[in-house]
Tab-separated table of C-alpha atoms and ligand atoms in Angstrom:
chain	number	residue	atom	x	y	z
A	4	MET	CA	88.757	139.783	109.934
A	5	LEU	CA	87.901	138.666	113.384
A	6	ILE	CA	89.218	135.827	115.570
A	7	ASN	CA	87.792	134.875	118.935
A	8	ALA	CA	90.213	132.547	120.748
A	9	GLU	CA	87.524	131.768	123.378
A	10	ASP	CA	85.002	130.451	120.905
A	11	ARG	CA	86.363	126.929	120.470
A	12	ILE	CA	84.567	124.971	117.771
A	13	SER	CA	86.128	121.573	117.860
A	14	HIS	CA	89.403	119.599	118.250
A	15	ILE	CA	91.536	119.281	115.185
A	16	GLN	CA	92.536	115.588	115.037
A	17	PRO	CA	96.096	115.374	113.603
A	18	GLU	CA	94.856	112.783	111.175
A	19	ILE	CA	93.076	115.613	109.272
A	20	TYR	CA	96.630	116.133	107.888
A	21	GLY	CA	96.718	112.513	106.674
A	22	HIS	CA	98.160	110.880	103.506
A	23	PHE	CA	97.537	108.017	101.135
A	24	SER	CA	99.972	105.703	99.434
A	25	GLU	CA	98.734	103.152	96.924
A	26	HIS	CA	100.457	100.514	94.737
A	27	LEU	CA	99.806	102.763	91.839
A	28	GLY	CA	102.368	103.994	89.374
A	29	ARG	CA	105.520	105.155	91.074
A	30	CYS	CA	104.030	105.921	94.528
A	31	ILE	CA	105.402	102.913	96.347
A	32	TYR	CA	108.093	101.548	93.913
A	33	GLY	CA	110.603	104.139	93.064
A	34	GLY	CA	108.781	106.776	95.193
A	35	ILE	CA	108.788	105.510	98.628
A	36	TYR	CA	110.579	102.084	98.251
A	37	VAL	CA	113.644	101.410	96.109
A	38	GLY	CA	114.822	98.100	97.557
A	39	GLU	CA	117.872	97.399	99.773
A	40	ASP	CA	120.244	97.083	96.829
A	41	SER	CA	119.530	100.563	95.449
A	42	PRO	CA	122.260	103.112	95.314
A	43	ILE	CA	119.606	105.674	96.595
A	44	PRO	CA	120.080	106.072	100.352
A	45	ASN	CA	117.616	103.877	102.069
A	46	ILE	CA	116.687	101.930	105.205
A	47	HIS	CA	115.772	98.398	104.317
A	48	GLY	CA	114.719	99.671	100.948
A	49	ILE	CA	112.718	102.697	102.129
A	50	ARG	CA	114.066	106.063	100.757
A	51	LYS	CA	115.685	108.136	103.580
A	52	ASP	CA	114.803	111.426	101.884
A	53	ILE	CA	111.124	110.505	101.917
A	54	VAL	CA	111.139	109.535	105.521
A	55	GLU	CA	112.781	112.864	106.445
A	56	ALA	CA	110.320	114.787	104.221
A	57	PHE	CA	107.390	112.995	105.838
A	58	LYS	CA	108.712	113.649	109.317
A	59	ASN	CA	109.183	117.348	108.664
A	60	ILE	CA	105.461	117.776	108.088
A	61	ARG	CA	104.585	115.513	111.004
A	62	LEU	CA	102.635	113.129	108.783
A	63	PRO	CA	100.197	111.711	111.200
A	64	VAL	CA	98.731	108.744	109.289
A	65	LEU	CA	99.317	106.786	106.100
A	66	ARG	CA	96.692	104.827	104.305
A	67	TRP	CA	97.814	101.720	102.367
A	68	PRO	CA	97.771	99.598	100.134
A	69	GLY	CA	94.916	101.247	98.142
A	70	GLY	CA	92.735	102.572	96.681
A	71	CYS	CA	91.274	100.265	94.059
A	72	PHE	CA	94.307	98.153	94.557
A	73	ALA	CA	93.173	97.255	98.106
A	74	ASP	CA	90.265	95.111	96.843
A	75	GLU	CA	92.638	93.057	94.721
A	76	TYR	CA	95.428	92.777	97.250
A	77	HIS	CA	96.107	89.396	99.011
A	78	TRP	CA	98.350	90.301	101.906
A	79	LYS	CA	99.873	86.752	102.258
A	80	ASP	CA	101.455	87.317	98.820
A	81	GLY	CA	103.438	90.172	100.388
A	82	ILE	CA	105.168	88.446	103.239
A	83	GLY	CA	108.135	86.103	103.617
A	84	GLU	CA	111.231	85.725	101.507
A	85	LYS	CA	111.035	88.421	98.836
A	86	SER	CA	112.397	86.289	95.992
A	87	SER	CA	109.563	83.720	96.528
A	88	ARG	CA	106.759	86.228	96.819
A	89	LYS	CA	104.032	85.794	94.389
A	90	LYS	CA	103.810	88.248	91.320
A	91	MET	CA	100.477	89.625	90.213
A	92	VAL	CA	99.039	91.967	87.695
A	93	ASN	CA	98.034	95.335	88.868
A	94	THR	CA	94.835	95.489	86.695
A	95	ASN	CA	93.671	98.797	87.933
A	96	TRP	CA	96.836	100.701	87.322
A	97	GLY	CA	98.576	100.147	84.050
A	98	GLY	CA	98.545	96.320	84.077
A	99	VAL	CA	102.035	96.185	85.360
A	100	VAL	CA	103.558	93.363	87.368
A	101	GLU	CA	103.475	93.804	91.084
A	102	ASP	CA	106.188	91.817	92.673
A	103	ASN	CA	104.929	92.233	96.207
A	104	SER	CA	108.389	93.219	97.475
A	105	PHE	CA	106.689	95.983	99.474
A	106	GLY	CA	104.256	94.259	101.889
A	107	THR	CA	103.069	94.352	105.423
A	108	HIS	CA	106.465	94.288	107.106
A	109	GLU	CA	107.858	97.006	104.885
A	110	PHE	CA	104.794	99.180	105.335
A	111	MET	CA	104.856	98.920	109.078
A	112	GLU	CA	108.518	99.738	109.147
A	113	LEU	CA	107.961	102.811	107.115
A	114	CYS	CA	105.206	103.924	109.607
A	115	GLU	CA	107.613	103.269	112.480
A	116	LEU	CA	110.324	105.326	110.721
A	117	VAL	CA	108.035	108.217	110.095
A	118	GLY	CA	106.277	107.945	113.489
A	119	CYS	CA	102.827	107.846	111.939
A	120	GLU	CA	99.653	105.755	112.398
A	121	PRO	CA	99.226	102.937	109.899
A	122	TYR	CA	95.803	102.856	108.166
A	123	ILE	CA	95.138	99.460	106.562
A	124	ALA	CA	92.643	99.217	103.728
A	125	GLY	CA	91.291	95.688	103.732
A	126	ASN	CA	90.130	93.635	100.721
A	127	VAL	CA	86.402	93.110	100.665
A	128	GLY	CA	85.741	93.150	96.900
A	129	SER	CA	87.731	90.062	96.023
A	130	GLY	CA	88.933	88.885	99.460
A	131	THR	CA	87.289	86.749	102.097
A	132	VAL	CA	86.253	87.367	105.610
A	133	ARG	CA	88.915	84.783	106.696
A	134	GLU	CA	91.596	86.596	104.791
A	135	LEU	CA	91.012	89.864	106.466
A	136	SER	CA	90.467	88.412	109.851
A	137	GLU	CA	93.798	86.595	109.597
A	138	TRP	CA	95.621	89.743	108.547
A	139	VAL	CA	94.502	91.425	111.758
A	140	GLU	CA	95.575	88.357	113.761
A	141	TYR	CA	98.952	88.165	111.949
A	142	MET	CA	99.614	91.866	112.692
A	143	THR	CA	98.348	92.165	116.250
A	144	PHE	CA	98.188	88.861	118.095
A	145	ASP	CA	100.807	88.298	120.847
A	146	GLY	CA	99.953	84.742	121.796
A	147	VAL	CA	100.234	81.303	120.106
A	148	SER	CA	98.191	81.094	116.918
A	149	PRO	CA	98.816	80.048	113.297
A	150	MET	CA	99.115	83.787	112.109
A	151	ALA	CA	101.209	84.928	115.044
A	152	GLU	CA	103.599	81.951	114.367
A	153	LEU	CA	103.736	82.900	110.732
A	154	ARG	CA	104.650	86.424	111.618
A	155	ARG	CA	107.437	85.187	113.948
A	156	GLN	CA	108.813	82.943	111.159
A	157	ASN	CA	108.913	86.091	108.978
A	158	GLY	CA	111.159	87.731	111.602
A	159	ARG	CA	108.800	89.877	113.559
A	160	GLU	CA	108.525	88.479	117.128
A	161	LYS	CA	106.336	91.212	118.783
A	162	PRO	CA	103.042	92.164	117.180
A	163	TRP	CA	102.487	95.672	115.760
A	164	ARG	CA	99.961	97.980	117.073
A	165	PHE	CA	97.573	99.526	114.616
A	166	LYS	CA	94.211	101.242	114.893
A	167	TYR	CA	92.668	102.268	111.597
A	168	LEU	CA	91.146	99.331	109.581
A	169	GLY	CA	89.216	100.136	106.410
A	170	ILE	CA	86.763	97.445	105.469
A	171	GLY	CA	87.019	97.830	101.676
A	172	ASN	CA	87.544	100.782	99.358
A	173	GLU	CA	85.032	102.411	97.125
A	174	ASN	CA	82.727	99.399	97.283
A	175	TRP	CA	80.134	101.407	95.173
A	176	GLY	CA	82.750	101.270	92.404
A	177	CYS	CA	86.136	99.497	91.854
A	178	GLY	CA	85.660	97.657	95.254
A	179	GLY	CA	82.761	95.467	93.959
A	180	ASN	CA	80.124	97.711	92.394
A	181	MET	CA	77.805	97.067	95.321
A	182	SER	CA	74.674	98.782	96.394
A	183	PRO	CA	74.693	100.436	99.797
A	184	GLU	CA	72.389	97.842	101.154
A	185	TYR	CA	74.458	94.977	99.979
A	186	TYR	CA	77.748	96.589	101.058
A	187	SER	CA	76.421	97.355	104.630
A	188	GLY	CA	75.687	93.642	105.083
A	189	GLN	CA	79.135	92.792	103.839
A	190	TYR	CA	80.632	95.370	106.136
A	191	ARG	CA	78.976	93.928	109.219
A	192	GLN	CA	80.010	90.479	108.409
A	193	PHE	CA	83.645	91.384	107.762
A	194	ARG	CA	83.859	93.674	110.717
A	195	SER	CA	82.551	90.914	113.084
A	196	PHE	CA	85.643	88.732	112.364
A	197	CYS	CA	88.218	91.436	112.710
A	198	LYS	CA	89.005	91.227	116.403
A	199	ASN	CA	90.874	93.064	118.914
A	200	TYR	CA	93.863	90.995	119.994
A	201	SER	CA	96.482	91.497	122.778
A	202	GLY	CA	95.300	94.907	123.816
A	203	ASN	CA	95.212	96.278	120.343
A	204	GLU	CA	92.072	98.254	119.674
A	205	LEU	CA	90.814	98.606	116.181
A	206	TYR	CA	89.016	101.694	114.771
A	207	TYR	CA	86.710	100.416	112.136
A	208	VAL	CA	86.186	102.403	108.964
A	209	ALA	CA	83.222	101.577	106.679
A	210	CYS	CA	83.195	102.596	103.074
A	211	GLY	CA	81.340	105.858	102.705
A	212	PRO	CA	79.935	107.766	99.812
A	213	SER	CA	81.319	109.030	96.584
A	214	GLY	CA	80.993	112.801	96.523
A	215	ALA	CA	77.336	113.823	96.584
A	216	ASP	CA	75.873	110.296	96.990
A	217	PHE	CA	73.798	111.275	100.035
A	218	ASN	CA	71.720	108.129	99.800
A	219	TRP	CA	74.867	106.035	100.549
A	220	THR	CA	75.425	107.943	103.737
A	221	GLU	CA	71.752	107.591	104.661
A	222	VAL	CA	71.763	103.800	104.178
A	223	MET	CA	75.075	103.347	106.010
A	224	MET	CA	73.926	105.403	109.058
A	225	LYS	CA	70.643	103.564	109.132
A	226	THR	CA	72.314	100.063	109.041
A	227	LEU	CA	75.634	100.475	110.969
A	228	LYS	CA	73.890	100.671	114.291
A	229	THR	CA	72.889	97.565	116.092
A	230	PRO	CA	70.947	97.862	119.371
A	231	GLY	CA	73.107	99.692	121.788
A	232	TRP	CA	76.271	100.234	119.671
A	233	TRP	CA	77.720	101.364	116.429
A	234	THR	CA	79.453	98.746	114.281
A	235	ALA	CA	81.705	101.400	112.757
A	236	ASN	CA	83.843	104.241	114.125
A	237	ALA	CA	83.911	106.100	110.817
A	238	ILE	CA	82.585	106.185	107.273
A	239	SER	CA	84.816	107.442	104.571
A	240	LEU	CA	84.036	110.005	101.846
A	241	HIS	CA	85.937	110.249	98.633
A	242	PHE	CA	85.893	113.502	96.690
A	243	TYR	CA	88.303	114.610	93.931
A	244	THR	CA	88.634	118.118	92.500
A	245	VAL	CA	88.537	117.267	88.819
A	246	PRO	CA	88.180	120.033	86.041
A	247	GLU	CA	86.022	117.663	83.891
A	248	TRP	CA	86.297	113.830	83.800
A	249	ASN	CA	86.554	113.764	80.101
A	250	ASN	CA	88.733	116.751	79.576
A	251	LYS	CA	90.901	117.243	82.687
A	252	GLY	CA	93.686	119.176	81.127
A	253	LEU	CA	97.270	119.267	82.232
A	254	ALA	CA	98.367	120.402	85.737
A	255	THR	CA	100.476	123.196	84.320
A	256	GLU	CA	98.290	124.427	81.456
A	257	PHE	CA	95.144	126.222	82.372
A	258	THR	CA	93.541	129.690	81.962
A	259	GLU	CA	92.355	132.106	84.621
A	260	GLU	CA	88.862	130.940	84.023
A	261	ASP	CA	89.886	127.216	84.511
A	262	TYR	CA	91.542	128.335	87.764
A	263	TYR	CA	88.355	129.892	89.182
A	264	THR	CA	86.170	127.059	87.929
A	265	LEU	CA	88.423	124.585	89.792
A	266	LEU	CA	88.288	126.592	92.973
A	267	ASN	CA	84.563	126.858	92.706
A	268	LEU	CA	84.406	123.066	92.671
A	269	ASN	CA	86.963	122.855	95.496
A	270	ASN	CA	84.831	125.198	97.602
A	271	TYR	CA	81.953	122.841	97.134
A	272	THR	CA	83.720	120.549	99.649
A	273	ASP	CA	82.299	122.747	102.328
A	274	GLU	CA	78.652	122.086	101.312
A	275	LEU	CA	79.344	118.397	100.814
A	276	LEU	CA	80.720	117.990	104.311
A	277	THR	CA	77.792	120.108	105.738
A	278	ARG	CA	75.214	117.920	103.923
A	279	HIS	CA	76.783	114.549	104.918
A	280	THR	CA	77.253	115.810	108.452
A	281	GLU	CA	73.525	116.811	108.629
A	282	ILE	CA	72.551	113.270	107.680
A	283	MET	CA	74.969	111.752	110.214
A	284	ASN	CA	73.693	114.159	112.921
A	285	ARG	CA	70.140	112.868	112.452
A	286	TYR	CA	71.181	109.303	113.181
A	287	ASP	CA	74.133	109.988	115.455
A	288	PRO	CA	73.733	113.299	117.341
A	289	GLU	CA	76.328	112.222	119.906
A	290	GLY	CA	79.041	112.014	117.168
A	291	ASN	CA	79.988	108.322	117.661
A	292	VAL	CA	80.778	107.824	114.026
A	293	ALA	CA	83.384	110.153	112.313
A	294	LEU	CA	83.488	111.217	108.735
A	295	PHE	CA	86.868	110.509	107.086
A	296	VAL	CA	87.667	112.183	103.861
A	297	ASP	CA	90.094	109.408	103.053
A	298	GLU	CA	90.752	110.448	99.492
A	299	TRP	CA	90.803	113.960	98.203
A	300	GLY	CA	92.814	116.161	95.909
A	301	THR	CA	93.144	117.442	92.266
A	302	TRP	CA	93.104	115.054	89.308
A	303	TYR	CA	94.370	116.121	85.878
A	304	ASP	CA	95.608	114.418	82.741
A	305	VAL	CA	98.903	112.603	83.197
A	306	GLU	CA	102.123	114.361	82.201
A	307	PRO	CA	102.863	113.796	78.528
A	308	GLY	CA	104.876	110.739	77.761
A	309	THR	CA	104.003	108.944	80.965
A	310	ASN	CA	101.965	105.811	81.513
A	311	PRO	CA	98.216	106.826	81.633
A	312	GLY	CA	97.703	104.247	84.243
A	313	PHE	CA	100.254	105.850	86.592
A	314	LEU	CA	98.362	109.065	87.261
A	315	TYR	CA	101.571	111.143	87.391
A	316	GLN	CA	100.931	114.810	87.343
A	317	GLN	CA	102.838	118.096	88.140
A	318	ASN	CA	101.786	120.324	90.872
A	319	THR	CA	101.592	124.185	90.720
A	320	MET	CA	100.500	127.086	92.902
A	321	ARG	CA	96.957	126.225	91.709
A	322	ASP	CA	97.206	122.929	93.624
A	323	ALA	CA	98.596	124.799	96.677
A	324	MET	CA	95.461	126.980	96.702
A	325	VAL	CA	93.276	123.786	96.505
A	326	ALA	CA	95.207	122.259	99.394
A	327	ALA	CA	95.001	125.442	101.486
A	328	ILE	CA	91.222	125.894	100.900
A	329	SER	CA	90.584	122.151	101.580
A	330	LEU	CA	92.520	122.050	104.818
A	331	ASN	CA	90.825	125.223	106.042
A	332	ILE	CA	87.445	123.622	105.338
A	333	PHE	CA	88.522	120.393	107.136
A	334	ASN	CA	89.571	122.398	110.143
A	335	ARG	CA	86.257	124.115	110.332
A	336	HIS	CA	84.367	120.719	109.965
A	337	SER	CA	86.595	119.014	112.561
A	338	LYS	CA	83.669	118.279	114.850
A	339	ARG	CA	82.722	115.398	112.554
A	340	VAL	CA	85.660	115.170	110.183
A	341	LYS	CA	88.460	113.340	112.056
A	342	MET	CA	90.677	112.263	109.280
A	343	ALA	CA	91.447	113.420	105.621
A	344	ASN	CA	94.015	111.830	103.423
A	345	ILE	CA	95.260	113.621	100.384
A	346	ALA	CA	95.759	111.433	97.206
A	347	GLN	CA	98.572	110.753	97.061
A	348	ALA	CA	101.858	111.050	99.000
A	349	VAL	CA	104.405	110.528	96.199
A	350	ASN	CA	104.300	110.697	92.419
A	351	VAL	CA	100.577	110.162	92.069
A	352	LEU	CA	97.757	112.840	91.585
A	353	GLN	CA	98.099	115.841	93.934
A	354	ALA	CA	101.456	114.456	95.289
A	355	LEU	CA	103.398	116.162	97.878
A	356	ILE	CA	106.657	114.773	96.565
A	357	LEU	CA	107.893	113.946	93.087
A	358	THR	CA	110.916	111.688	92.464
A	359	GLU	CA	112.969	110.899	89.379
A	360	GLY	CA	115.673	108.340	90.170
A	361	GLU	CA	117.626	109.667	93.091
A	362	LYS	CA	116.263	113.095	92.619
A	363	MET	CA	113.395	114.296	94.767
A	364	LEU	CA	111.406	117.566	95.059
A	365	LYS	CA	108.789	118.973	97.263
A	366	THR	CA	105.747	120.361	95.534
A	367	PRO	CA	103.773	123.519	96.405
A	368	THR	CA	101.193	121.199	98.001
A	369	TYR	CA	103.964	119.842	100.310
A	370	HIS	CA	104.710	123.383	101.474
A	371	VAL	CA	101.126	124.019	102.360
A	372	PHE	CA	101.170	120.987	104.685
A	373	ASP	CA	104.304	122.435	106.216
A	374	LEU	CA	102.539	125.800	106.782
A	375	TYR	CA	99.564	124.156	108.256
A	376	LYS	CA	101.221	121.544	110.576
A	377	GLU	CA	100.753	123.610	113.787
A	378	HIS	CA	96.982	123.066	113.461
A	379	GLN	CA	97.475	119.477	114.299
A	380	ASP	CA	96.000	118.681	117.729
A	381	GLY	CA	94.823	122.333	118.211
A	382	ASP	CA	91.406	123.562	118.926
A	383	CYS	CA	89.701	125.178	115.917
A	384	ILE	CA	88.462	128.686	116.987
A	385	TYR	CA	86.020	131.185	115.462
A	386	CYS	CA	87.506	133.054	112.561
A	387	TYR	CA	85.510	135.295	110.253
A	388	SER	CA	86.751	137.058	107.133
A	389	GLN	CA	84.680	139.544	105.253
A	390	ASN	CA	84.952	138.414	101.806
A	391	GLU	CA	84.625	139.335	98.156
A	392	ASN	CA	83.633	136.741	95.534
A	393	LEU	CA	86.240	136.575	92.761
A	394	ALA	CA	84.185	134.966	89.839
A	395	GLU	CA	80.664	135.739	88.793
A	396	GLY	CA	78.319	132.872	88.992
A	397	LYS	CA	80.833	130.849	91.009
A	398	ASN	CA	81.646	130.523	94.661
A	399	VAL	CA	85.197	131.668	95.032
A	400	PRO	CA	85.759	133.849	98.083
A	401	MET	CA	89.007	135.823	97.951
A	402	LEU	CA	90.117	134.744	101.354
A	403	SER	CA	90.096	131.217	102.848
A	404	THR	CA	90.982	131.108	106.486
A	405	SER	CA	90.969	128.992	109.648
A	406	ALA	CA	92.586	129.411	113.047
A	407	SER	CA	93.362	127.218	115.980
A	408	VAL	CA	95.034	127.466	119.410
A	409	LYS	CA	97.325	124.973	121.110
A	410	ASN	CA	99.683	125.278	124.039
A	411	GLY	CA	99.396	129.098	124.192
A	412	VAL	CA	99.939	129.564	120.449
A	413	LEU	CA	97.419	130.858	118.049
A	414	THR	CA	97.894	129.715	114.465
A	415	LEU	CA	96.089	131.347	111.588
A	416	THR	CA	96.233	130.047	107.999
A	417	ALA	CA	95.033	132.302	105.259
A	418	ALA	CA	94.916	131.986	101.445
A	419	ASN	CA	94.496	134.844	99.014
A	420	CYS	CA	92.837	133.217	96.024
A	421	SER	CA	92.941	136.341	93.895
A	422	LEU	CA	95.296	136.135	90.878
A	423	LYS	CA	95.550	139.939	90.657
A	424	ASP	CA	95.057	141.793	93.924
A	425	GLU	CA	96.972	141.626	97.217
A	426	ALA	CA	94.877	141.483	100.433
A	427	LYS	CA	95.671	143.936	103.169
A	428	ILE	CA	94.390	142.338	106.332
A	429	THR	CA	93.510	143.815	109.672
A	430	CYS	CA	92.277	141.190	112.072
A	431	ASP	CA	90.795	141.835	115.559
A	432	VAL	CA	92.144	139.106	117.820
A	433	CYS	CA	89.837	138.708	120.772
A	434	ASN	CA	90.478	136.888	124.030
A	435	PHE	CA	94.150	136.061	123.225
A	436	GLU	CA	97.093	137.972	124.734
A	437	ALA	CA	99.755	138.064	121.959
A	438	SER	CA	103.184	139.691	122.515
A	439	SER	CA	104.825	138.363	119.359
A	440	VAL	CA	103.947	137.379	115.805
A	441	SER	CA	105.793	135.468	113.069
A	442	ALA	CA	104.596	134.568	109.591
A	443	ARG	CA	105.590	132.467	106.634
A	444	VAL	CA	104.224	132.531	103.148
A	445	LEU	CA	104.104	130.505	99.971
A	446	THR	CA	103.468	132.611	96.870
A	447	GLY	CA	104.114	132.570	93.188
A	448	GLU	CA	102.534	132.995	89.792
A	449	VAL	CA	99.664	130.448	89.654
A	450	HIS	CA	101.451	128.187	87.126
A	451	ALA	CA	104.648	128.170	89.145
A	452	HIS	CA	105.960	124.776	90.054
A	453	ASN	CA	109.078	122.864	91.085
A	454	THR	CA	111.094	120.757	88.617
A	455	PHE	CA	114.074	118.489	88.985
A	456	GLU	CA	116.117	121.212	87.304
A	457	ALA	CA	114.810	123.936	89.624
A	458	PRO	CA	113.448	122.025	92.714
A	459	GLU	CA	113.238	125.135	94.816
A	460	ALA	CA	111.524	127.618	92.450
A	461	VAL	CA	108.455	127.729	94.657
A	462	GLY	CA	109.137	127.682	98.507
A	463	ILE	CA	108.324	129.202	101.803
A	464	THR	CA	109.592	132.675	102.726
A	465	GLY	CA	109.073	135.024	105.503
A	466	LEU	CA	106.156	137.397	105.706
A	467	LYS	CA	105.891	140.687	107.672
A	468	ALA	CA	103.099	140.781	110.197
A	469	GLU	CA	102.463	143.034	113.211
A	470	ILE	CA	100.386	142.781	116.307
A	471	SER	CA	99.481	145.775	118.456
A	472	GLY	CA	96.562	146.351	120.812
A	473	GLY	CA	94.820	143.107	119.706
A	474	LYS	CA	94.983	144.115	116.086
A	475	LEU	CA	96.946	141.834	113.714
A	476	THR	CA	98.019	143.326	110.359
A	477	PHE	CA	99.603	141.797	107.283
A	478	THR	CA	99.427	141.848	103.612
A	479	LEU	CA	98.986	138.765	101.517
A	480	PRO	CA	100.289	138.869	97.962
A	481	ALA	CA	98.014	137.569	95.162
A	482	CYS	CA	97.920	133.757	94.966
A	483	ALA	CA	99.488	133.101	98.362
A	484	VAL	CA	99.071	130.885	101.376
A	485	ALA	CA	100.414	131.983	104.825
A	486	GLU	CA	100.738	130.799	108.284
A	487	ILE	CA	100.583	133.461	110.946
A	488	SER	CA	101.681	132.432	114.527
A	489	LEU	CA	100.841	134.473	117.526
A	490	LYS	CA	102.336	133.970	121.035
B	1383	LIG	O1	93.636	107.638	94.004
B	1383	LIG	C1	93.404	106.912	92.813
B	1383	LIG	C2	92.098	106.149	92.931
B	1383	LIG	O2	90.977	106.986	93.019
B	1383	LIG	C3	91.944	105.155	94.055
B	1383	LIG	O3	92.618	103.959	93.745
B	1383	LIG	C4	90.472	104.999	94.125
B	1383	LIG	O4	90.023	104.650	95.470
B	1383	LIG	C5	89.888	106.274	93.614
B	1383	LIG	O5	88.936	106.115	92.665
């Protein structure tokens, strides 16, 4: 392996380590928000243990309220006195009643408590231009106006600050089944009326492609530019790692072959980002428009006995490997990729945290975000690993790596994807004077996971690593993810 600290590729925006929270199943209700009267320790209804866990991984950005839910969400139903908030049916996710007790004020308080950037996904599919424009006014205007007055009546004198505004979600699917040509017109209209108030500067995110829909990217890049300026700061890509849509299988039950097949698909993220970036480079060589991967992660069948509409799944070392590979890929693509949000933060899909009543556990995926947090705001540097392919006919390199430097510290993250062999690593570290090294590792049998009975079965431990004469040496066990820190 070779690292060259002087070969800086791009800056790693902290938002690459972002998260997603939708009104879906028990992500918000029960997961993040339990209400003020709950015996579970909370701050205005927001679980304290969740806030602490989010802070520990320096969660940089949180996307809300959806997902598909966003294009059915009417923000005015989620403000004011809770007992008089309108109830609605969550048609996308289990047909349950949404009581709107978690709305704008609650979400913004959560972001303040965690210290993260809010990312609001606006309703284009079933909303109006006026509705979205008024939401922005409600949240950010400091002067005298109908929406600013309404906010004050609801107890918030000062406006909030927020940057990231998504104009719709998956408008090629649940957000309205639109063609790219139709959506790009809608986008430009909605965007025109979402203004910057009182010094707040919005960062506009247009709906991007689903996976390999390169035509969507092409049309968006063609139409987002008006003479002299880009109407969007980013387009968003959604890509899930799904075994097979009609036969997903359970998170905890899979064969070795299933594991390598899933990793093969996960590694495709690299090609996907390369190809979307190539299209974007043709229209925007200066890099004015970023690519956000604002939904990614594994998607399996729900845990037996749970509501199929709630997308609740367990999370094993297999998911940790997917997270490790994905985050290394995002680091390496950080010239164009400026945000990525795993789906989802709590109790849904590749969740970082699972809850059951007052109990809470951190999944293997959570620990990967812990191991990788030092990359946030670093500069991605050249890192090459000679590799062996683990599965015939598939693209599954044994090692997945990325490295960055920040404030005189070099951080290397490395995953050994083999289920059998340890990896003895010798790495030449060029152009970096290191006098000390420390390392942490997450490892376990690939099906290993945490349960409410054994919440710490899988966790981070120390790893032995040495540096001498510019040579770094360490051994990664099979199925392991590590963080190596050089100073
Ligand atoms: O994350 C679950 C769903 O997946 C989201 O609501 C939607 O945007 C995507 O299809």
